[in-house]
């Protein structure tokens, strides 16, 4: 492309060639008015961009600003920096909002891409975190974040007496049992806010939740906690998310295949399979905050849509959406609003038709390695999905401006996993939009059709069910017995039954679960190809379908195998041990507010039954 301005077309006899100069756009040798200089072109373009913020927003997202000439030329994006430096807070907010609505690159991520992470953080400081989140909202939701992203994932029976997180996950799959990937101190955090954690509610096919209930004021001796409890006074029902997105037979595989890839909406299968248990848990509260992270946020929305009269607000983190019909039903029955926190680069919130009505708050994550002075945008779908956005945002604020509640969250709460290795992490609120203006729901068709089809065609769904049907069939049968147990003798009888039972009938509920995954009487013939090392974290093997040649290309499915055994599901010792391990929690889930089972289990031990 030439940098010369348009000149008068030469006559046929004119053999003079125009001279191209790379930096000077005007030609003085031709008649007519002089073309603007390069400096004038830049000034005109910047002035226009300042007046038309949509042009500036597009330039930051695309990396290109065009001059205002009749033949526009690209202007280096670095030359926009003085314009951004000179803009006041209101102007910057306008640009940020426009970029948010465009659905492209996030505002701070774009600044970091073009001018560096430190510059992006400096602009965020100029705008201020309080622009997006007031102190009360930030404190409450950061507390809820600790419950949704860490506490509900813990399998400890009593979080109220647990001084530190002992249920550590090997999140980076390095098999390092010593490395602490969470430093949550549940006892201190809950006591500071005046809350009591209910028992772990464990249901079928990976479902888990906990109720966090405010301690009655007359039971609180500390006047500061009592005063705090008058502000933080809603029960909080937290639904557990995916235990690692996987296509395996482990717990993460159950969540992914059964819940995340449910045809109707993320989480619907788990809610349907556990609705009676969920209803019992809901009976503990008149109204509550429904909250969750990832799949847990989807579950919170599905349950809220079914019981809107129970909802004061919905708070989700990196969560998928729900169907339009669910959102409409929720809106029709309640005025409760939702807040959905979403990290830049996370793909999970792209699924669903919409989110329950309210506000979507975007955040961008930055990291810098130990010894490196420069932050860089960390826009990825792994660490961003597992991040603690609000807690990390608090870390970047002026300590003198933090409330006592916010300081307690930083002191007693869990932090970004990468910080354990010395990486410094910062998170910036990037602005919010109404759920009706959400520009990013683009992946639902793939989630509800393409992925489930692949799970069936490559036998991952069948393998997951075959590996887990014994545990879930036994748990379902045990639940049906435990919910009727009122005495020690009955408790002991169910325990001994679990120890001795060899098979249980396949219930209609379990049959419906299998069919909801599209599993029919046969499955494709596949050859599992092991993935070297520890696998990808998502896949352990690649199941290669074998085309039909000289041999049949199908095999009996798990459903057909069970039918051949007279519709009886075989119970293995690992299934039995898993149910007995959480026997007390299972009983308490069906009898909320009672702790008889703790005394009964001690009595079993004394009698030598356990």
Coordinates of C-alpha atoms in Angstrom, one line a residue:
X1 CA 0.0 0.0 0.0
X2 CA 1.3 3.4 -0.9
X3 CA 1.5 6.2 1.6
X4 CA 1.1 8.9 -1.2
X5 CA -2.0 11.0 -1.3
X6 CA -4.2 10.7 -4.4
X7 CA -2.9 12.9 -7.2
X8 CA -4.3 14.2 -10.6
X9 CA -4.4 11.4 -13.2
X10 CA -1.6 12.1 -15.7
X11 CA -2.3 12.6 -19.4
X12 CA -1.4 9.9 -21.9
X13 CA 1.7 11.9 -22.9
X14 CA 2.8 12.5 -19.3
X15 CA 5.5 9.9 -18.5
X16 CA 6.3 11.3 -15.1
X17 CA 6.1 8.5 -12.4
X18 CA 4.7 9.4 -9.0
X19 CA 7.2 9.0 -6.1
X20 CA 6.2 6.9 -3.1
X21 CA 7.5 8.0 0.2
X22 CA 6.8 5.8 3.3
X23 CA 6.4 8.5 5.9
X24 CA 5.3 11.8 4.1
X25 CA 1.7 11.5 2.8
X26 CA 1.5 14.8 0.9
X27 CA 2.7 15.6 -2.6
X28 CA 3.8 19.2 -3.2
X29 CA 4.6 18.7 -6.9
X30 CA 1.0 18.4 -7.9
X31 CA -1.6 21.1 -8.2
X32 CA -4.3 21.4 -5.6
X33 CA -4.5 21.8 -1.9
X34 CA -1.8 20.2 0.2
X35 CA -2.7 16.8 1.8
X36 CA -2.5 16.7 5.6
X37 CA 0.8 15.7 7.2
X38 CA 1.3 12.4 9.0
X39 CA 1.0 14.2 12.3
X40 CA -2.2 15.9 11.2
X41 CA -3.6 12.6 10.1
X42 CA -2.9 11.0 13.5
X43 CA -4.4 13.9 15.4
X44 CA -7.5 13.8 13.3
X45 CA -7.9 10.0 13.8
X46 CA -7.4 10.3 17.5
X47 CA -9.8 13.2 17.8
X48 CA -12.4 11.2 15.9
X49 CA -11.8 8.1 18.1
X50 CA -12.2 10.2 21.2
X51 CA -15.5 11.6 20.0
X52 CA -16.7 8.3 18.7
X53 CA -15.9 5.8 21.5
X54 CA -17.2 2.9 19.5
X55 CA -14.4 3.4 17.0
X56 CA -11.8 3.4 19.8
X57 CA -13.4 0.2 21.3
X58 CA -13.2 -1.5 17.9
X59 CA -9.6 -0.5 17.4
X60 CA -8.6 -1.9 20.8
X61 CA -10.3 -5.2 20.0
X62 CA -9.1 -5.5 16.4
X63 CA -5.7 -3.9 16.9
X64 CA -6.3 -1.5 14.0
X65 CA -7.2 2.2 13.9
X66 CA -7.9 3.6 10.5
X67 CA -7.1 7.2 9.4
X68 CA -10.0 9.5 8.4
X69 CA -8.7 10.0 4.9
X70 CA -10.6 9.2 1.7
X71 CA -8.2 6.2 1.4
X72 CA -7.9 5.1 5.0
X73 CA -4.6 3.9 6.3
X74 CA -3.9 1.8 9.4
X75 CA -2.4 3.6 12.3
X76 CA -0.2 1.7 14.7
X77 CA -2.1 0.7 17.9
X78 CA 0.7 1.9 20.1
X79 CA -0.2 5.5 19.0
X80 CA -3.5 5.3 20.8
X81 CA -1.8 5.1 24.2
X82 CA -1.5 8.9 24.7
X83 CA -5.2 9.2 24.0
X84 CA -6.0 6.6 26.7
X85 CA -3.6 8.4 29.1
X86 CA -5.5 11.6 28.6
X87 CA -9.0 10.2 29.1
X88 CA -10.8 10.6 32.3
X89 CA -12.5 7.8 34.3
X90 CA -15.9 8.4 32.7
X91 CA -14.5 8.1 29.2
X92 CA -12.6 5.0 30.0
X93 CA -15.7 3.4 31.4
X94 CA -17.6 4.2 28.2
X95 CA -15.0 2.4 26.1
X96 CA -15.0 -0.5 28.5
X97 CA -18.7 -0.9 28.4
X98 CA -18.8 -0.8 24.6
X99 CA -16.1 -3.5 24.4
X100 CA -18.1 -5.6 26.8
X101 CA -21.2 -5.4 24.7
X102 CA -19.3 -6.1 21.5
X103 CA -18.4 -9.5 22.9
X104 CA -14.8 -9.5 21.7
X105 CA -11.5 -9.1 23.6
X106 CA -12.0 -7.8 27.2
X107 CA -11.0 -4.2 27.9
X108 CA -8.1 -4.9 30.3
X109 CA -7.0 -7.9 28.3
X110 CA -6.8 -5.7 25.2
X111 CA -4.8 -3.1 27.1
X112 CA -2.4 -5.7 28.3
X113 CA -2.0 -7.2 24.8
X114 CA -1.1 -3.8 23.3
X115 CA 0.6 -2.0 26.1
X116 CA 1.5 -4.6 28.8
X117 CA -0.2 -6.0 31.9
X118 CA 1.2 -3.3 34.2
X119 CA -0.4 -0.6 32.1
X120 CA -3.8 -2.5 32.1
X121 CA -3.6 -2.7 35.9
X122 CA -2.8 1.0 36.2
X123 CA -5.8 1.9 34.1
X124 CA -7.9 -0.4 36.3
X125 CA -6.6 1.4 39.4
X126 CA -7.7 4.7 37.8
X127 CA -11.2 3.4 37.3
X128 CA -11.3 1.7 40.7
X129 CA -12.8 -1.6 41.8
X130 CA -15.6 0.2 43.7
X131 CA -16.9 1.3 40.3
X132 CA -18.2 -2.2 39.7
X133 CA -18.7 -3.7 43.2
X134 CA -19.7 -1.8 46.3
X135 CA -18.1 -2.8 49.6
X136 CA -21.1 -4.7 51.0
X137 CA -21.6 -6.7 47.8
X138 CA -17.9 -7.4 47.4
X139 CA -17.6 -8.6 51.0
X140 CA -20.7 -10.9 50.9
X141 CA -20.0 -12.3 47.5
X142 CA -16.3 -12.8 48.3
X143 CA -17.4 -14.8 51.3
X144 CA -19.8 -16.8 49.1
X145 CA -17.0 -17.4 46.7
X146 CA -15.0 -19.1 49.4
X147 CA -18.0 -21.4 50.0
X148 CA -18.6 -22.2 46.4
X149 CA -15.1 -22.6 45.0
X150 CA -13.6 -24.4 47.9
X151 CA -15.7 -25.3 51.0
X152 CA -18.4 -27.2 49.2
X153 CA -15.8 -29.3 47.4
X154 CA -14.5 -30.6 50.7
X155 CA -15.7 -33.9 51.9
X156 CA -15.0 -33.3 55.6
X157 CA -18.1 -34.1 57.7
X158 CA -17.8 -31.1 60.0
X159 CA -16.3 -27.8 58.6
X160 CA -17.2 -25.9 61.8
X161 CA -14.4 -27.6 63.8
X162 CA -11.9 -28.0 61.0
X163 CA -8.9 -25.6 61.5
X164 CA -7.4 -26.0 58.0
X165 CA -8.2 -27.6 54.7
X166 CA -7.3 -31.3 55.0
X167 CA -9.2 -32.4 51.9
X168 CA -6.6 -31.3 49.5
X169 CA -7.1 -31.9 45.8
X170 CA -4.2 -32.8 43.4
X171 CA -5.5 -30.1 41.1
X172 CA -2.4 -30.1 38.9
X173 CA -2.3 -33.9 38.7
X174 CA 1.4 -34.0 39.9
X175 CA 0.6 -36.6 42.6
X176 CA 2.3 -34.4 45.2
X177 CA 0.3 -35.2 48.4
X178 CA 2.3 -32.6 50.4
X179 CA 1.7 -29.6 48.2
X180 CA -1.1 -27.4 49.6
X181 CA -3.3 -26.1 46.9
X182 CA -5.8 -24.5 49.3
X183 CA -5.2 -22.7 52.6
X184 CA -8.8 -22.3 53.6
X185 CA -9.4 -22.2 57.4
X186 CA -13.1 -23.1 57.6
X187 CA -13.5 -22.9 61.4
X188 CA -12.2 -19.3 61.6
X189 CA -13.9 -18.1 58.4
X190 CA -17.3 -19.4 59.3
X191 CA -17.0 -18.2 62.9
X192 CA -16.0 -14.7 61.8
X193 CA -19.1 -14.3 59.7
X194 CA -21.4 -16.1 62.2
X195 CA -22.3 -19.0 60.0
X196 CA -22.7 -22.8 60.7
X197 CA -21.9 -25.3 58.0
X198 CA -24.5 -28.1 57.7
X199 CA -23.5 -31.7 56.9
X200 CA -22.4 -32.6 53.4
X201 CA -25.4 -33.7 51.3
X202 CA -24.3 -36.4 49.0
X203 CA -26.7 -37.7 46.4
X204 CA -26.7 -39.8 43.3
X205 CA -24.5 -39.4 40.2
X206 CA -22.0 -37.0 41.8
X207 CA -24.5 -34.5 43.3
X208 CA -23.3 -32.7 46.4
X209 CA -24.4 -29.6 48.3
X210 CA -24.2 -27.9 51.7
X211 CA -26.4 -25.5 53.6
X212 CA -24.5 -22.7 55.4
X213 CA -26.9 -21.3 58.0
X214 CA -26.6 -18.1 60.1
X215 CA -26.0 -18.8 63.7
X216 CA -28.9 -17.4 65.9
X217 CA -27.9 -14.1 67.4
X218 CA -28.6 -15.3 71.0
X219 CA -26.0 -17.9 70.5
X220 CA -23.2 -15.5 69.5
X221 CA -21.2 -14.0 72.4
X222 CA -18.8 -11.8 70.4
X223 CA -20.5 -8.4 69.8
X224 CA -18.6 -7.8 66.6
X225 CA -19.8 -11.1 65.1
X226 CA -23.3 -10.3 66.3
X227 CA -23.2 -7.0 64.6
X228 CA -21.9 -8.6 61.4
X229 CA -24.6 -11.2 61.5
X230 CA -27.3 -8.5 61.3
X231 CA -25.9 -7.6 57.8
X232 CA -24.9 -11.1 56.7
X233 CA -28.2 -12.9 57.6
X234 CA -29.3 -15.0 54.7
X235 CA -28.9 -18.8 54.6
X236 CA -26.7 -19.8 51.8
X237 CA -27.3 -23.0 49.8
X238 CA -24.2 -24.0 47.9
X239 CA -24.1 -26.6 45.1
X240 CA -20.8 -28.4 44.2
X241 CA -19.4 -28.0 40.8
X242 CA -17.5 -30.4 38.5
X243 CA -14.7 -32.3 40.3
X244 CA -12.5 -31.7 37.3
X245 CA -13.7 -31.7 33.7
X246 CA -12.9 -35.2 32.5
X247 CA -14.1 -37.9 30.2
X248 CA -13.1 -40.8 32.5
X249 CA -14.6 -43.2 35.0
X250 CA -13.6 -41.0 38.0
X251 CA -15.8 -38.6 39.8
X252 CA -15.0 -35.8 37.4
X253 CA -16.1 -38.0 34.5
X254 CA -19.5 -38.6 36.2
X255 CA -20.0 -34.8 36.6
X256 CA -18.9 -34.1 33.0
X257 CA -20.7 -36.8 31.1
X258 CA -23.9 -37.1 33.2
X259 CA -24.3 -33.4 34.3
X260 CA -22.4 -31.1 32.0
X261 CA -23.5 -32.8 28.8
X262 CA -27.1 -33.3 29.8
X263 CA -29.3 -32.6 26.7
X264 CA -31.9 -30.3 28.3
X265 CA -29.5 -28.1 30.3
X266 CA -26.4 -28.4 32.4
X267 CA -27.2 -30.0 35.7
X268 CA -30.8 -31.1 34.9
X269 CA -29.9 -34.8 35.1
X270 CA -28.4 -34.5 38.6
X271 CA -31.4 -32.4 39.8
X272 CA -33.9 -34.9 38.4
X273 CA -32.1 -37.8 40.0
X274 CA -31.9 -36.1 43.4
X275 CA -35.0 -33.9 43.6
X276 CA -36.5 -35.5 46.7
X277 CA -33.2 -35.1 48.6
X278 CA -32.9 -31.5 47.4
X279 CA -36.4 -30.8 48.6
X280 CA -35.5 -32.1 52.1
X281 CA -32.5 -29.7 52.2
X282 CA -34.7 -26.8 51.0
X283 CA -37.1 -27.4 53.9
X284 CA -34.5 -26.1 56.3
X285 CA -34.9 -22.6 55.1
X286 CA -37.7 -20.1 54.4
X287 CA -35.5 -18.4 51.8
X288 CA -31.8 -18.4 50.9
X289 CA -29.1 -17.4 48.6
X290 CA -28.5 -20.0 45.9
X291 CA -24.9 -20.2 44.9
X292 CA -22.4 -22.4 43.0
X293 CA -19.3 -22.6 40.9
X294 CA -19.1 -24.1 37.5
X295 CA -21.6 -27.0 37.3
X296 CA -22.6 -25.9 40.8
X297 CA -23.8 -22.6 39.4
X298 CA -25.8 -24.4 36.8
X299 CA -27.4 -26.6 39.5
X300 CA -28.1 -23.5 41.6
X301 CA -30.0 -21.9 38.7
X302 CA -31.9 -25.0 37.8
X303 CA -33.1 -25.5 41.4
X304 CA -33.9 -21.8 41.8
X305 CA -36.0 -21.9 38.7
X306 CA -38.0 -24.8 40.1
X307 CA -38.4 -23.2 43.6
X308 CA -38.3 -19.4 43.0
X309 CA -40.2 -18.7 46.2
X310 CA -37.2 -19.9 48.1
X311 CA -34.7 -17.5 46.5
X312 CA -33.4 -14.2 47.9
X313 CA -30.6 -14.0 45.2
X314 CA -28.5 -16.2 43.0
X315 CA -24.7 -15.9 42.9
X316 CA -22.6 -18.0 40.5
X317 CA -19.0 -18.1 39.5
X318 CA -17.8 -19.3 36.1
X319 CA -21.2 -21.0 35.6
X320 CA -23.1 -22.3 32.6
X321 CA -26.5 -20.9 31.7
X322 CA -30.0 -22.5 31.6
X323 CA -32.8 -22.7 29.1
X324 CA -34.9 -19.7 28.2
X325 CA -37.9 -21.5 29.6
X326 CA -36.3 -21.8 33.0
X327 CA -35.3 -18.2 33.1
X328 CA -38.9 -17.1 32.1
X329 CA -40.4 -19.3 34.8
X330 CA -38.1 -17.8 37.4
X331 CA -38.9 -14.2 36.3
X332 CA -42.6 -14.9 36.4
X333 CA -42.6 -16.1 40.0
X334 CA -40.0 -13.8 41.7
X335 CA -38.3 -10.5 41.6
X336 CA -35.0 -12.0 43.0
X337 CA -32.0 -11.0 41.0
X338 CA -28.8 -12.9 40.2
X339 CA -25.1 -12.0 39.9
X340 CA -23.0 -14.1 37.6
X341 CA -19.2 -13.7 37.9
X342 CA -17.3 -14.6 34.7
X343 CA -13.6 -14.8 34.1
X344 CA -12.2 -13.7 30.7
X345 CA -11.2 -16.8 28.7
X346 CA -13.4 -19.3 30.5
X347 CA -15.5 -21.3 28.1
X348 CA -18.0 -22.9 30.6
X349 CA -20.3 -19.8 30.7
X350 CA -20.7 -20.0 26.9
X351 CA -23.2 -22.9 27.3
X352 CA -27.0 -22.4 27.9
X353 CA -29.6 -20.2 26.3
X354 CA -29.3 -17.5 29.0
X355 CA -28.7 -17.0 32.8
X356 CA -31.2 -16.3 35.4
X357 CA -32.0 -12.6 35.2
X358 CA -29.6 -10.1 36.8
X359 CA -26.1 -8.9 36.1
X360 CA -23.0 -10.5 34.6
X361 CA -19.8 -9.2 36.1
X362 CA -16.7 -9.8 34.0
X363 CA -13.2 -10.1 35.4
X364 CA -9.7 -10.4 33.8
X365 CA -6.8 -12.3 35.4
X366 CA -3.2 -11.3 35.3
X367 CA -0.1 -13.2 36.5
X368 CA 3.6 -12.6 36.8
X369 CA 6.3 -15.2 37.7
X370 CA 8.5 -14.7 40.7
X371 CA 11.2 -12.1 39.9
X372 CA 9.4 -10.8 36.8
X373 CA 8.4 -7.1 37.1
X374 CA 5.7 -7.4 34.4
X375 CA 2.2 -8.8 34.7
X376 CA 0.7 -10.5 31.7
X377 CA -2.9 -11.4 30.9
X378 CA -3.7 -15.0 31.9
X379 CA -6.7 -15.5 29.7
X380 CA -7.1 -19.3 29.7
X381 CA -9.8 -21.8 30.3
X382 CA -8.1 -23.8 33.0
X383 CA -6.6 -21.6 35.7
X384 CA -9.2 -18.9 35.0
X385 CA -12.0 -21.4 35.6
X386 CA -10.6 -22.4 39.0
X387 CA -9.6 -18.9 40.1
X388 CA -10.9 -17.0 43.1
X389 CA -11.8 -13.7 41.2
X390 CA -13.2 -11.6 44.1
X391 CA -10.6 -12.8 46.7
X392 CA -7.8 -12.0 44.2
X393 CA -9.3 -8.6 43.4
X394 CA -9.2 -7.8 47.1
X395 CA -5.5 -8.7 47.2
X396 CA -4.9 -5.9 44.6
X397 CA -6.7 -3.2 46.5
X398 CA -5.3 -0.7 49.0
X399 CA -5.1 -2.6 52.4
X400 CA -6.2 0.6 54.1
X401 CA -9.4 0.6 52.2
X402 CA -10.4 -3.0 53.1
X403 CA -13.2 -3.7 55.5
X404 CA -12.7 -6.1 58.4
X405 CA -14.7 -8.7 56.5
X406 CA -12.5 -8.4 53.4
X407 CA -9.4 -8.7 55.5
X408 CA -10.8 -11.8 57.1
X409 CA -11.4 -13.4 53.7
X410 CA -7.8 -12.7 52.7
X411 CA -6.5 -14.1 56.0
X412 CA -8.7 -17.2 56.3
X413 CA -9.8 -17.9 52.8
X414 CA -8.4 -20.0 49.9
X415 CA -6.3 -18.3 47.2
X416 CA -5.4 -18.8 43.6
X417 CA -3.7 -22.2 43.1
X418 CA -0.9 -20.7 41.1
X419 CA 0.2 -18.6 44.1
X420 CA 1.4 -21.8 45.8
X421 CA 4.3 -21.9 43.3
X422 CA 5.3 -18.3 43.8
X423 CA 3.3 -16.8 40.9
X424 CA 1.7 -13.4 41.8
X425 CA -1.9 -13.1 40.6
X426 CA -4.2 -10.1 40.1
X427 CA -7.8 -9.9 39.0
X428 CA -9.5 -6.8 37.6
X429 CA -13.3 -6.3 37.4
X430 CA -13.9 -5.6 33.7
X431 CA -17.4 -4.2 34.0
X432 CA -20.9 -5.8 33.8
X433 CA -23.8 -6.2 31.5
X434 CA -27.4 -7.2 32.0
X435 CA -28.1 -10.9 31.3
X436 CA -30.4 -9.7 28.5
X437 CA -27.4 -8.1 26.8
X438 CA -25.0 -11.1 27.2
X439 CA -23.0 -11.3 24.0
X440 CA -21.2 -14.6 24.8
X441 CA -23.6 -17.5 24.8
X442 CA -22.4 -19.2 21.7
X443 CA -21.5 -22.9 22.5
X444 CA -24.9 -24.3 23.6
X445 CA -25.6 -26.2 20.3
X446 CA -22.3 -28.0 20.6
X447 CA -22.8 -28.8 24.3
X448 CA -26.3 -30.2 23.9
X449 CA -25.9 -32.2 20.7
X450 CA -22.3 -32.7 19.4
X451 CA -20.6 -33.6 22.7
X452 CA -23.2 -36.0 23.9
X453 CA -23.2 -37.7 20.5
X454 CA -19.4 -38.1 20.8
X455 CA -19.7 -39.4 24.3
X456 CA -22.0 -42.2 23.1
X457 CA -20.3 -43.0 19.8
X458 CA -16.9 -43.4 21.5
X459 CA -18.4 -45.4 24.4
X460 CA -17.3 -42.9 27.2
X461 CA -20.9 -42.7 28.5
X462 CA -21.3 -46.5 28.6
X463 CA -18.0 -46.9 30.3
X464 CA -18.8 -44.2 32.9
X465 CA -22.1 -45.8 33.7
X466 CA -20.7 -49.4 33.9
X467 CA -18.0 -48.2 36.3
X468 CA -20.4 -46.2 38.6
X469 CA -23.8 -48.0 38.4
X470 CA -23.0 -50.3 41.3
X471 CA -22.2 -47.4 43.7
X472 CA -25.2 -45.4 42.6
X473 CA -27.7 -48.3 42.7
X474 CA -26.5 -49.2 46.2
X475 CA -26.6 -45.6 47.4
X476 CA -30.2 -45.2 46.0
X477 CA -31.3 -48.4 47.8
X478 CA -29.6 -47.3 51.0
X479 CA -31.2 -43.8 50.9
X480 CA -34.6 -45.3 50.6
X481 CA -33.9 -47.3 53.8
X482 CA -32.1 -44.5 55.7
X483 CA -34.8 -41.9 55.3
X484 CA -37.1 -44.1 57.3
X485 CA -34.6 -44.8 60.1
X486 CA -35.5 -43.2 63.5
X487 CA -33.7 -45.6 65.9
X488 CA -30.3 -47.1 66.6
X489 CA -31.6 -50.6 65.9
X490 CA -32.8 -49.6 62.4
X491 CA -29.6 -47.7 61.7
X492 CA -27.6 -50.8 62.6
X493 CA -29.8 -53.0 60.5
X494 CA -29.2 -50.8 57.4
X495 CA -25.5 -50.8 58.0
X496 CA -25.3 -54.6 58.2
X497 CA -27.5 -54.8 55.1
X498 CA -25.0 -52.7 53.1
X499 CA -22.1 -54.8 54.4
X500 CA -23.8 -58.0 53.1
X501 CA -25.8 -57.2 50.0
X502 CA -24.5 -58.7 46.8
X503 CA -26.9 -57.3 44.2
X504 CA -29.7 -54.7 44.1
X505 CA -32.5 -54.3 41.4
X506 CA -32.0 -51.7 38.7
X507 CA -34.6 -49.1 39.7
X508 CA -36.7 -47.2 37.2
X509 CA -34.8 -44.1 38.3
X510 CA -31.5 -45.6 37.4
X511 CA -32.9 -46.9 34.1
X512 CA -34.0 -43.4 33.3
X513 CA -30.5 -42.1 34.1
X514 CA -29.0 -44.5 31.7
X515 CA -31.4 -43.7 28.9
X516 CA -31.0 -39.9 29.5
X517 CA -27.4 -40.4 28.3
X518 CA -28.7 -42.0 25.0
X519 CA -27.5 -45.4 25.9
X520 CA -29.4 -48.1 24.0
X521 CA -29.1 -51.9 23.9
X522 CA -25.8 -51.8 22.0
X523 CA -22.6 -49.8 21.9
X524 CA -20.0 -49.3 19.2
X525 CA -16.9 -51.5 19.0
X526 CA -13.9 -49.4 20.0
X527 CA -10.2 -49.9 20.7
X528 CA -8.9 -47.9 23.7
X529 CA -5.6 -46.2 22.9
X530 CA -3.8 -45.2 26.2
X531 CA -2.5 -41.7 26.3
X532 CA 1.1 -41.6 27.5
X533 CA 1.9 -40.4 31.0
X534 CA -1.0 -39.2 33.1
X535 CA -3.2 -38.6 30.1
X536 CA -4.4 -35.1 29.2
X537 CA -6.3 -34.6 32.5
X538 CA -9.5 -34.8 30.5
X539 CA -8.9 -38.1 28.7
X540 CA -7.0 -41.2 29.9
X541 CA -7.6 -43.2 26.7
X542 CA -8.7 -42.3 23.2
X543 CA -11.5 -44.7 22.2
X544 CA -11.1 -45.4 18.5
X545 CA -14.3 -46.6 16.8
X546 CA -13.8 -49.7 14.6
X547 CA -15.8 -49.6 11.4
X548 CA -17.9 -52.5 10.4
X549 CA -15.9 -54.8 8.1
X550 CA -16.0 -58.6 8.4
X551 CA -17.1 -58.6 12.1
X552 CA -20.0 -57.0 13.9
X553 CA -19.3 -53.4 14.9
X554 CA -21.5 -53.4 18.0
X555 CA -21.4 -54.9 21.5
X556 CA -24.0 -55.2 24.3
X557 CA -24.4 -52.0 26.3
X558 CA -24.3 -51.8 30.0
X559 CA -28.1 -51.8 29.9
X560 CA -28.2 -55.1 28.0
X561 CA -25.7 -56.6 30.4
X562 CA -27.8 -55.7 33.4
X563 CA -30.9 -57.1 31.7
X564 CA -29.1 -60.4 31.2
X565 CA -28.5 -60.6 34.9
X566 CA -32.2 -60.4 35.6
X567 CA -32.0 -56.5 36.0
X568 CA -29.8 -57.0 39.0
X569 CA -26.8 -54.7 39.6
X570 CA -23.7 -56.3 41.1
X571 CA -22.3 -54.6 44.2
X572 CA -18.5 -54.6 44.4
X573 CA -16.5 -54.1 47.6
X574 CA -15.4 -50.6 46.6
X575 CA -19.0 -49.6 46.0
X576 CA -19.9 -50.8 49.5
X577 CA -17.0 -49.1 51.1
X578 CA -17.8 -45.8 49.5
X579 CA -21.4 -45.8 50.8
X580 CA -20.4 -46.9 54.3
X581 CA -17.7 -44.2 54.4
X582 CA -20.3 -41.4 54.3
X583 CA -23.1 -43.4 56.1
X584 CA -23.6 -40.7 58.8
X585 CA -23.8 -37.9 56.2
X586 CA -26.3 -39.9 54.2
X587 CA -28.5 -40.3 57.2
X588 CA -28.2 -36.7 58.2
X589 CA -29.0 -35.5 54.7
X590 CA -32.5 -37.0 55.1
X591 CA -32.9 -35.9 58.8
X592 CA -31.6 -32.2 58.8
X593 CA -31.0 -30.7 62.2
X594 CA -30.4 -34.0 63.9
X595 CA -27.1 -35.5 64.8
X596 CA -28.2 -38.9 66.3
X597 CA -26.1 -40.7 63.7
X598 CA -22.8 -39.5 65.2
X599 CA -23.7 -41.3 68.5
X600 CA -25.0 -44.3 66.7
X601 CA -21.8 -44.7 64.6
X602 CA -19.8 -44.5 67.9
X603 CA -22.0 -47.2 69.3
X604 CA -21.4 -49.4 66.2
X605 CA -17.7 -49.0 66.7
X606 CA -17.9 -49.9 70.4
X607 CA -19.9 -53.0 69.5
X608 CA -17.4 -54.0 66.9
X609 CA -19.9 -53.9 64.1
X610 CA -18.1 -51.2 62.1

